[in-house]
Amino acid sequence: MSSVSLLGAGELAAATVAYRDALKDHEAAINRLNVYPVPDGDTGTNMARTLDSVVAELEEMGAIPSGTLPGGAVPAGSVPGGERPGMPGMPEVCRALAHGSLMGARGNSGVILCQLLRGLASVLSAHASAGPAEVAAAIAAASEAAREAVLRPVEGTILSVARAASEGARDPASSGASLVEVLDSARTAAAKELERTPDLLPVLARAGVVDAGGAGFLLLLDALLSVVDGRPLPKAPAVTGEGAAVGAGADASIGAREGAALGGDGEPAGGEGALASLRYEVMYFLEASDDTIPAFKDVWAGIGDSIVVVGGEGLWNCHIHTDDVGAAIEAALDAGRPRNIRVTDLADQVEEERWVREGAVSSTEVAASSSVPVGRTAVVAVANGDGIGRIFRSLGVHYLVPGGQSMNPSTAEILAVVDSVPSAEVVILPNNENVVPVAMQVCELAGKKARTVPTGGIVEGFAALLEYDPEAGAEENAAAMAASARRVVAGEVTRAVRDAEGPEGPIAAGDWLGLSRDGVEVVEGSLAGAVCALLERLVTEEHELVTLIEGEGAGHADTRRVAEWLSEYRPDVTLEVHHGGQPLYPYLVSIE
């Protein structure tokens, strides 16, 4: 095809779909690589889902054909602005780009991407079609908007890559270059800056990676060049069980320093996985007048980092890393009205999409209704894993909501279940600190009396149910169940997916990690060794019962070795073993 000389509404819509498809293609590789040893990482998912929201709005307004799913991008040049009957104009497409990304933004990388797209749209919306100078100005506006949204910008992140792109586009645009030449120059400069991010941010250099958010942004330039010049989108690197490998000759958009690329979630301080002191990620929409935002930002500046506040005209998407969740939410109440609050424990965040896809219990189905009668108060629990679901049902849970550490159910999903339960009152077991605020919000919205027991993990949920009385009220149950949950000591074992520095010293990819509520407790070379070392730390003379919940990767030999260790070193402790089936964490530990 011949190159496109002007970027119209059709080309912008097509490039947006191509960008979403590229992010979907690279999603697994991006998710696998960051600087935290525990398997987490969701930069690719955050960015791709942000674009999903934009594509949905474009489809709804008729800017792209309906059913434009990943892998089915609009062919380059097939929908130039104004040639297809009913095609919306540039202002409408830009409005979808700005609003869709604001409403769909997830995580720090998604919020920053949202601001980049809003900056891009702010310039392009003023033109029926944009030439080289206008596109260069739009890229510059995108970079500036993203920097303005981040309270403390740090170099070596997506912000550096975006600024390099704007500088790369500026000179050829001022010299009368074509649209393709402007975009090509922007991409070349951005790719060079991406490779330089480890030199700018020490945490990336220590991990031997480049910035993930910057790599994701580079795919936007690839998508634009795909539409205006017919270039193929870069192929994603191969993903192994432990991470992503970049093959020889891999494109700079996914960077490669001896096969490792894409660190973190584009975080200024090393990302969600930086083993930093700030433990929680807090996100919400804030309905507030624009003049309250400067004071709101000042409050946030004193309680956290990785602060991004984007939006305008009364609606803002807010993101912070902090140790003080309460203060982060109270600041919103002083400014306006927060909604869709999401809190993520960065130390425990786990990738669970596969479990949800492959057999999560339906949230609309009564669990074991024939054997679990519904009394005055029913129990709704968030659970992951087939065996864990069976244990919850055996302890009296009536409904299970699929979800967990990184697949957090929404307020609407839990609310629908709570309202559908045929009981006068409901107790909610979120079983994850990320889900607790959402569950509490459900209690305020439910059409019946509902209370949340703030269980931070699965084993706390099990312990809480020991005090459950179906004929008592929700208030009485919640108090008794919370006290029971607090009496349990919880632990878990998982495998490091990359090298890192932990509180106990160096962590190598493949090491087994024993975790408690306080973080990484032990680092061992074998699974059974990590479980035994963790029990040595956590089990004291006052404890009587240890329960092991076996997940994927747990073996009979490992469980037998743990049982032998307890018999020798903690002979007064009774051991119980149950199958949970949870992903990525071979053992969950409950100590009572």
PDB file of N, CA and C in Angstrom, residues 200-258:
ATOM      1  N   LEU A 200      19.321   4.902  33.468  1.00  0.00           N
ATOM      2  CA  LEU A 200      18.697   6.015  34.170  1.00  0.00           C
ATOM      3  C   LEU A 200      18.056   5.601  35.482  1.00  0.00           C
ATOM      4  N   LEU A 201      17.676   4.340  35.595  1.00  0.00           N
ATOM      5  CA  LEU A 201      16.969   3.876  36.786  1.00  0.00           C
ATOM      6  C   LEU A 201      17.696   2.656  37.345  1.00  0.00           C
ATOM      7  N   PRO A 202      18.394   2.794  38.477  1.00  0.00           N
ATOM      8  CA  PRO A 202      19.238   1.710  38.997  1.00  0.00           C
ATOM      9  C   PRO A 202      18.508   0.388  39.215  1.00  0.00           C
ATOM     10  N   VAL A 203      17.243   0.435  39.638  1.00  0.00           N
ATOM     11  CA  VAL A 203      16.543  -0.815  39.906  1.00  0.00           C
ATOM     12  C   VAL A 203      16.384  -1.633  38.630  1.00  0.00           C
ATOM     13  N   LEU A 204      16.261  -0.963  37.478  1.00  0.00           N
ATOM     14  CA  LEU A 204      16.190  -1.677  36.206  1.00  0.00           C
ATOM     15  C   LEU A 204      17.553  -2.258  35.843  1.00  0.00           C
ATOM     16  N   ALA A 205      18.602  -1.505  36.105  1.00  0.00           N
ATOM     17  CA  ALA A 205      19.948  -1.986  35.807  1.00  0.00           C
ATOM     18  C   ALA A 205      20.281  -3.217  36.628  1.00  0.00           C
ATOM     19  N   ARG A 206      19.896  -3.201  37.922  1.00  0.00           N
ATOM     20  CA  ARG A 206      20.186  -4.367  38.774  1.00  0.00           C
ATOM     21  C   ARG A 206      19.463  -5.604  38.278  1.00  0.00           C
ATOM     22  N   ALA A 207      18.264  -5.408  37.735  1.00  0.00           N
ATOM     23  CA  ALA A 207      17.500  -6.545  37.249  1.00  0.00           C
ATOM     24  C   ALA A 207      17.843  -6.904  35.812  1.00  0.00           C
ATOM     25  N   GLY A 208      18.600  -6.044  35.115  1.00  0.00           N
ATOM     26  CA  GLY A 208      18.962  -6.307  33.726  1.00  0.00           C
ATOM     27  C   GLY A 208      17.787  -6.194  32.779  1.00  0.00           C
ATOM     28  N   VAL A 209      16.888  -5.239  33.026  1.00  0.00           N
ATOM     29  CA  VAL A 209      15.686  -5.100  32.215  1.00  0.00           C
ATOM     30  C   VAL A 209      15.520  -3.671  31.749  1.00  0.00           C
ATOM     31  N   VAL A 210      14.619  -3.478  30.797  1.00  0.00           N
ATOM     32  CA  VAL A 210      14.214  -2.135  30.392  1.00  0.00           C
ATOM     33  C   VAL A 210      12.818  -1.883  30.937  1.00  0.00           C
ATOM     34  N   ASP A 211      12.367  -0.642  30.814  1.00  0.00           N
ATOM     35  CA  ASP A 211      11.088  -0.280  31.410  1.00  0.00           C
ATOM     36  C   ASP A 211       9.918  -0.852  30.620  1.00  0.00           C
ATOM     37  N   ALA A 212       8.988  -1.484  31.317  1.00  0.00           N
ATOM     38  CA  ALA A 212       7.849  -2.133  30.681  1.00  0.00           C
ATOM     39  C   ALA A 212       6.887  -1.121  30.087  1.00  0.00           C
ATOM     40  N   GLY A 213       6.564  -0.081  30.837  1.00  0.00           N
ATOM     41  CA  GLY A 213       5.640   0.912  30.321  1.00  0.00           C
ATOM     42  C   GLY A 213       6.165   1.573  29.066  1.00  0.00           C
ATOM     43  N   GLY A 214       7.469   1.853  29.048  1.00  0.00           N
ATOM     44  CA  GLY A 214       8.071   2.442  27.856  1.00  0.00           C
ATOM     45  C   GLY A 214       7.971   1.521  26.659  1.00  0.00           C
ATOM     46  N   ALA A 215       8.163   0.219  26.892  1.00  0.00           N
ATOM     47  CA  ALA A 215       8.028  -0.744  25.802  1.00  0.00           C
ATOM     48  C   ALA A 215       6.602  -0.778  25.289  1.00  0.00           C
ATOM     49  N   GLY A 216       5.647  -0.685  26.209  1.00  0.00           N
ATOM     50  CA  GLY A 216       4.252  -0.657  25.787  1.00  0.00           C
ATOM     51  C   GLY A 216       3.919   0.588  24.989  1.00  0.00           C
ATOM     52  N   PHE A 217       4.476   1.725  25.373  1.00  0.00           N
ATOM     53  CA  PHE A 217       4.254   2.959  24.614  1.00  0.00           C
ATOM     54  C   PHE A 217       4.833   2.856  23.214  1.00  0.00           C
ATOM     55  N   LEU A 218       5.991   2.223  23.089  1.00  0.00           N
ATOM     56  CA  LEU A 218       6.629   2.093  21.774  1.00  0.00           C
ATOM     57  C   LEU A 218       5.709   1.356  20.798  1.00  0.00           C
ATOM     58  N   LEU A 219       4.915   0.422  21.319  1.00  0.00           N
ATOM     59  CA  LEU A 219       3.976  -0.293  20.454  1.00  0.00           C
ATOM     60  C   LEU A 219       2.914   0.632  19.860  1.00  0.00           C
ATOM     61  N   LEU A 220       2.618   1.749  20.525  1.00  0.00           N
ATOM     62  CA  LEU A 220       1.684   2.728  19.956  1.00  0.00           C
ATOM     63  C   LEU A 220       2.249   3.324  18.680  1.00  0.00           C
ATOM     64  N   LEU A 221       3.530   3.652  18.694  1.00  0.00           N
ATOM     65  CA  LEU A 221       4.165   4.184  17.490  1.00  0.00           C
ATOM     66  C   LEU A 221       4.224   3.122  16.399  1.00  0.00           C
ATOM     67  N   ASP A 222       4.451   1.859  16.811  1.00  0.00           N
ATOM     68  CA  ASP A 222       4.419   0.765  15.835  1.00  0.00           C
ATOM     69  C   ASP A 222       3.038   0.654  15.191  1.00  0.00           C
ATOM     70  N   ALA A 223       2.002   0.817  15.995  1.00  0.00           N
ATOM     71  CA  ALA A 223       0.638   0.709  15.473  1.00  0.00           C
ATOM     72  C   ALA A 223       0.328   1.837  14.496  1.00  0.00           C
ATOM     73  N   LEU A 224       0.767   3.051  14.814  1.00  0.00           N
ATOM     74  CA  LEU A 224       0.558   4.169  13.898  1.00  0.00           C
ATOM     75  C   LEU A 224       1.288   3.944  12.578  1.00  0.00           C
ATOM     76  N   LEU A 225       2.521   3.453  12.649  1.00  0.00           N
ATOM     77  CA  LEU A 225       3.279   3.174  11.416  1.00  0.00           C
ATOM     78  C   LEU A 225       2.666   2.022  10.643  1.00  0.00           C
ATOM     79  N   SER A 226       2.050   1.088  11.348  1.00  0.00           N
ATOM     80  CA  SER A 226       1.376  -0.016  10.671  1.00  0.00           C
ATOM     81  C   SER A 226       0.233   0.492   9.809  1.00  0.00           C
ATOM     82  N   VAL A 227      -0.504   1.473  10.319  1.00  0.00           N
ATOM     83  CA  VAL A 227      -1.662   1.992   9.593  1.00  0.00           C
ATOM     84  C   VAL A 227      -1.245   2.956   8.480  1.00  0.00           C
ATOM     85  N   VAL A 228      -0.316   3.865   8.756  1.00  0.00           N
ATOM     86  CA  VAL A 228       0.002   4.884   7.751  1.00  0.00           C
ATOM     87  C   VAL A 228       1.043   4.422   6.739  1.00  0.00           C
ATOM     88  N   ASP A 229       1.789   3.350   7.063  1.00  0.00           N
ATOM     89  CA  ASP A 229       2.839   2.910   6.137  1.00  0.00           C
ATOM     90  C   ASP A 229       2.788   1.409   5.838  1.00  0.00           C
ATOM     91  N   GLY A 230       1.813   0.699   6.398  1.00  0.00           N
ATOM     92  CA  GLY A 230       1.665  -0.720   6.095  1.00  0.00           C
ATOM     93  C   GLY A 230       2.716  -1.617   6.705  1.00  0.00           C
ATOM     94  N   ARG A 231       3.420  -1.174   7.740  1.00  0.00           N
ATOM     95  CA  ARG A 231       4.468  -1.996   8.346  1.00  0.00           C
ATOM     96  C   ARG A 231       3.847  -3.061   9.262  1.00  0.00           C
ATOM     97  N   PRO A 232       4.443  -4.230   9.310  1.00  0.00           N
ATOM     98  CA  PRO A 232       3.911  -5.256  10.226  1.00  0.00           C
ATOM     99  C   PRO A 232       4.205  -4.892  11.671  1.00  0.00           C
ATOM    100  N   LEU A 233       3.304  -5.261  12.551  1.00  0.00           N
ATOM    101  CA  LEU A 233       3.537  -5.050  13.976  1.00  0.00           C
ATOM    102  C   LEU A 233       4.615  -6.016  14.464  1.00  0.00           C
ATOM    103  N   PRO A 234       5.448  -5.616  15.410  1.00  0.00           N
ATOM    104  CA  PRO A 234       6.508  -6.507  15.915  1.00  0.00           C
ATOM    105  C   PRO A 234       5.909  -7.727  16.598  1.00  0.00           C
ATOM    106  N   LYS A 235       6.575  -8.856  16.425  1.00  0.00           N
ATOM    107  CA  LYS A 235       6.125 -10.088  17.063  1.00  0.00           C
ATOM    108  C   LYS A 235       6.576 -10.108  18.519  1.00  0.00           C
ATOM    109  N   ALA A 236       5.753 -10.710  19.354  1.00  0.00           N
ATOM    110  CA  ALA A 236       6.079 -10.807  20.776  1.00  0.00           C
ATOM    111  C   ALA A 236       7.164 -11.855  20.986  1.00  0.00           C
ATOM    112  N   PRO A 237       7.995 -11.697  22.029  1.00  0.00           N
ATOM    113  CA  PRO A 237       9.010 -12.707  22.338  1.00  0.00           C
ATOM    114  C   PRO A 237       8.370 -13.965  22.872  1.00  0.00           C
ATOM    115  N   ALA A 238       9.123 -15.054  22.801  1.00  0.00           N
ATOM    116  CA  ALA A 238       8.638 -16.307  23.377  1.00  0.00           C
ATOM    117  C   ALA A 238       8.593 -16.180  24.885  1.00  0.00           C
ATOM    118  N   VAL A 239       7.588 -16.794  25.477  1.00  0.00           N
ATOM    119  CA  VAL A 239       7.425 -16.762  26.929  1.00  0.00           C
ATOM    120  C   VAL A 239       7.634 -18.160  27.470  1.00  0.00           C
ATOM    121  N   THR A 240       8.550 -18.282  28.440  1.00  0.00           N
ATOM    122  CA  THR A 240       8.796 -19.570  29.082  1.00  0.00           C
ATOM    123  C   THR A 240       8.033 -19.637  30.382  1.00  0.00           C
ATOM    124  N   GLY A 241       8.132 -20.739  31.077  1.00  0.00           N
ATOM    125  CA  GLY A 241       7.440 -20.890  32.352  1.00  0.00           C
ATOM    126  C   GLY A 241       7.956 -19.945  33.412  1.00  0.00           C
ATOM    127  N   GLU A 242       9.201 -19.512  33.318  1.00  0.00           N
ATOM    128  CA  GLU A 242       9.783 -18.661  34.352  1.00  0.00           C
ATOM    129  C   GLU A 242       9.813 -17.194  33.959  1.00  0.00           C
ATOM    130  N   GLY A 243       9.592 -16.903  32.688  1.00  0.00           N
ATOM    131  CA  GLY A 243       9.669 -15.521  32.272  1.00  0.00           C
ATOM    132  C   GLY A 243       9.616 -15.432  30.778  1.00  0.00           C
ATOM    133  N   ALA A 244      10.065 -14.348  30.224  1.00  0.00           N
ATOM    134  CA  ALA A 244      10.021 -14.150  28.789  1.00  0.00           C
ATOM    135  C   ALA A 244      11.434 -14.144  28.255  1.00  0.00           C
ATOM    136  N   ALA A 245      11.614 -14.783  27.123  1.00  0.00           N
ATOM    137  CA  ALA A 245      12.906 -14.783  26.459  1.00  0.00           C
ATOM    138  C   ALA A 245      12.779 -14.029  25.159  1.00  0.00           C
ATOM    139  N   VAL A 246      13.711 -13.154  24.882  1.00  0.00           N
ATOM    140  CA  VAL A 246      13.701 -12.400  23.648  1.00  0.00           C
ATOM    141  C   VAL A 246      14.689 -13.039  22.696  1.00  0.00           C
ATOM    142  N   GLY A 247      14.216 -13.478  21.568  1.00  0.00           N
ATOM    143  CA  GLY A 247      15.071 -14.182  20.631  1.00  0.00           C
ATOM    144  C   GLY A 247      16.035 -13.255  19.921  1.00  0.00           C
ATOM    145  N   ALA A 248      16.969 -13.836  19.203  1.00  0.00           N
ATOM    146  CA  ALA A 248      17.941 -13.051  18.460  1.00  0.00           C
ATOM    147  C   ALA A 248      17.225 -12.171  17.454  1.00  0.00           C
ATOM    148  N   GLY A 249      17.675 -10.939  17.373  1.00  0.00           N
ATOM    149  CA  GLY A 249      17.078 -10.012  16.426  1.00  0.00           C
ATOM    150  C   GLY A 249      15.750  -9.458  16.876  1.00  0.00           C
ATOM    151  N   ALA A 250      15.432  -9.611  18.134  1.00  0.00           N
ATOM    152  CA  ALA A 250      14.150  -9.105  18.634  1.00  0.00           C
ATOM    153  C   ALA A 250      14.081  -7.599  18.475  1.00  0.00           C
ATOM    154  N   ASP A 251      12.852  -7.111  18.247  1.00  0.00           N
ATOM    155  CA  ASP A 251      12.660  -5.689  18.039  1.00  0.00           C
ATOM    156  C   ASP A 251      12.925  -4.913  19.315  1.00  0.00           C
ATOM    157  N   ALA A 252      13.390  -3.702  19.160  1.00  0.00           N
ATOM    158  CA  ALA A 252      13.695  -2.879  20.335  1.00  0.00           C
ATOM    159  C   ALA A 252      12.451  -2.521  21.124  1.00  0.00           C
ATOM    160  N   SER A 253      11.268  -2.707  20.526  1.00  0.00           N
ATOM    161  CA  SER A 253      10.051  -2.374  21.263  1.00  0.00           C
ATOM    162  C   SER A 253       9.874  -3.266  22.469  1.00  0.00           C
ATOM    163  N   ILE A 254      10.511  -4.416  22.460  1.00  0.00           N
ATOM    164  CA  ILE A 254      10.457  -5.267  23.636  1.00  0.00           C
ATOM    165  C   ILE A 254      11.830  -5.408  24.259  1.00  0.00           C
ATOM    166  N   GLY A 255      12.782  -4.638  23.769  1.00  0.00           N
ATOM    167  CA  GLY A 255      14.105  -4.516  24.363  1.00  0.00           C
ATOM    168  C   GLY A 255      14.755  -5.819  24.741  1.00  0.00           C
ATOM    169  N   ALA A 256      16.051  -5.897  24.740  1.00  0.00           N
ATOM    170  CA  ALA A 256      16.697  -7.128  25.145  1.00  0.00           C
ATOM    171  C   ALA A 256      18.097  -6.865  25.625  1.00  0.00           C
ATOM    172  N   ARG A 257      18.344  -7.184  26.876  1.00  0.00           N
ATOM    173  CA  ARG A 257      19.712  -7.195  27.396  1.00  0.00           C
ATOM    174  C   ARG A 257      19.987  -8.627  27.790  1.00  0.00           C
ATOM    175  N   GLU A 258      20.587  -9.340  26.889  1.00  0.00           N
ATOM    176  CA  GLU A 258      20.831 -10.776  27.099  1.00  0.00           C
ATOM    177  C   GLU A 258      19.535 -11.512  27.443  1.00  0.00           C
TER     178      GLU A 258
END
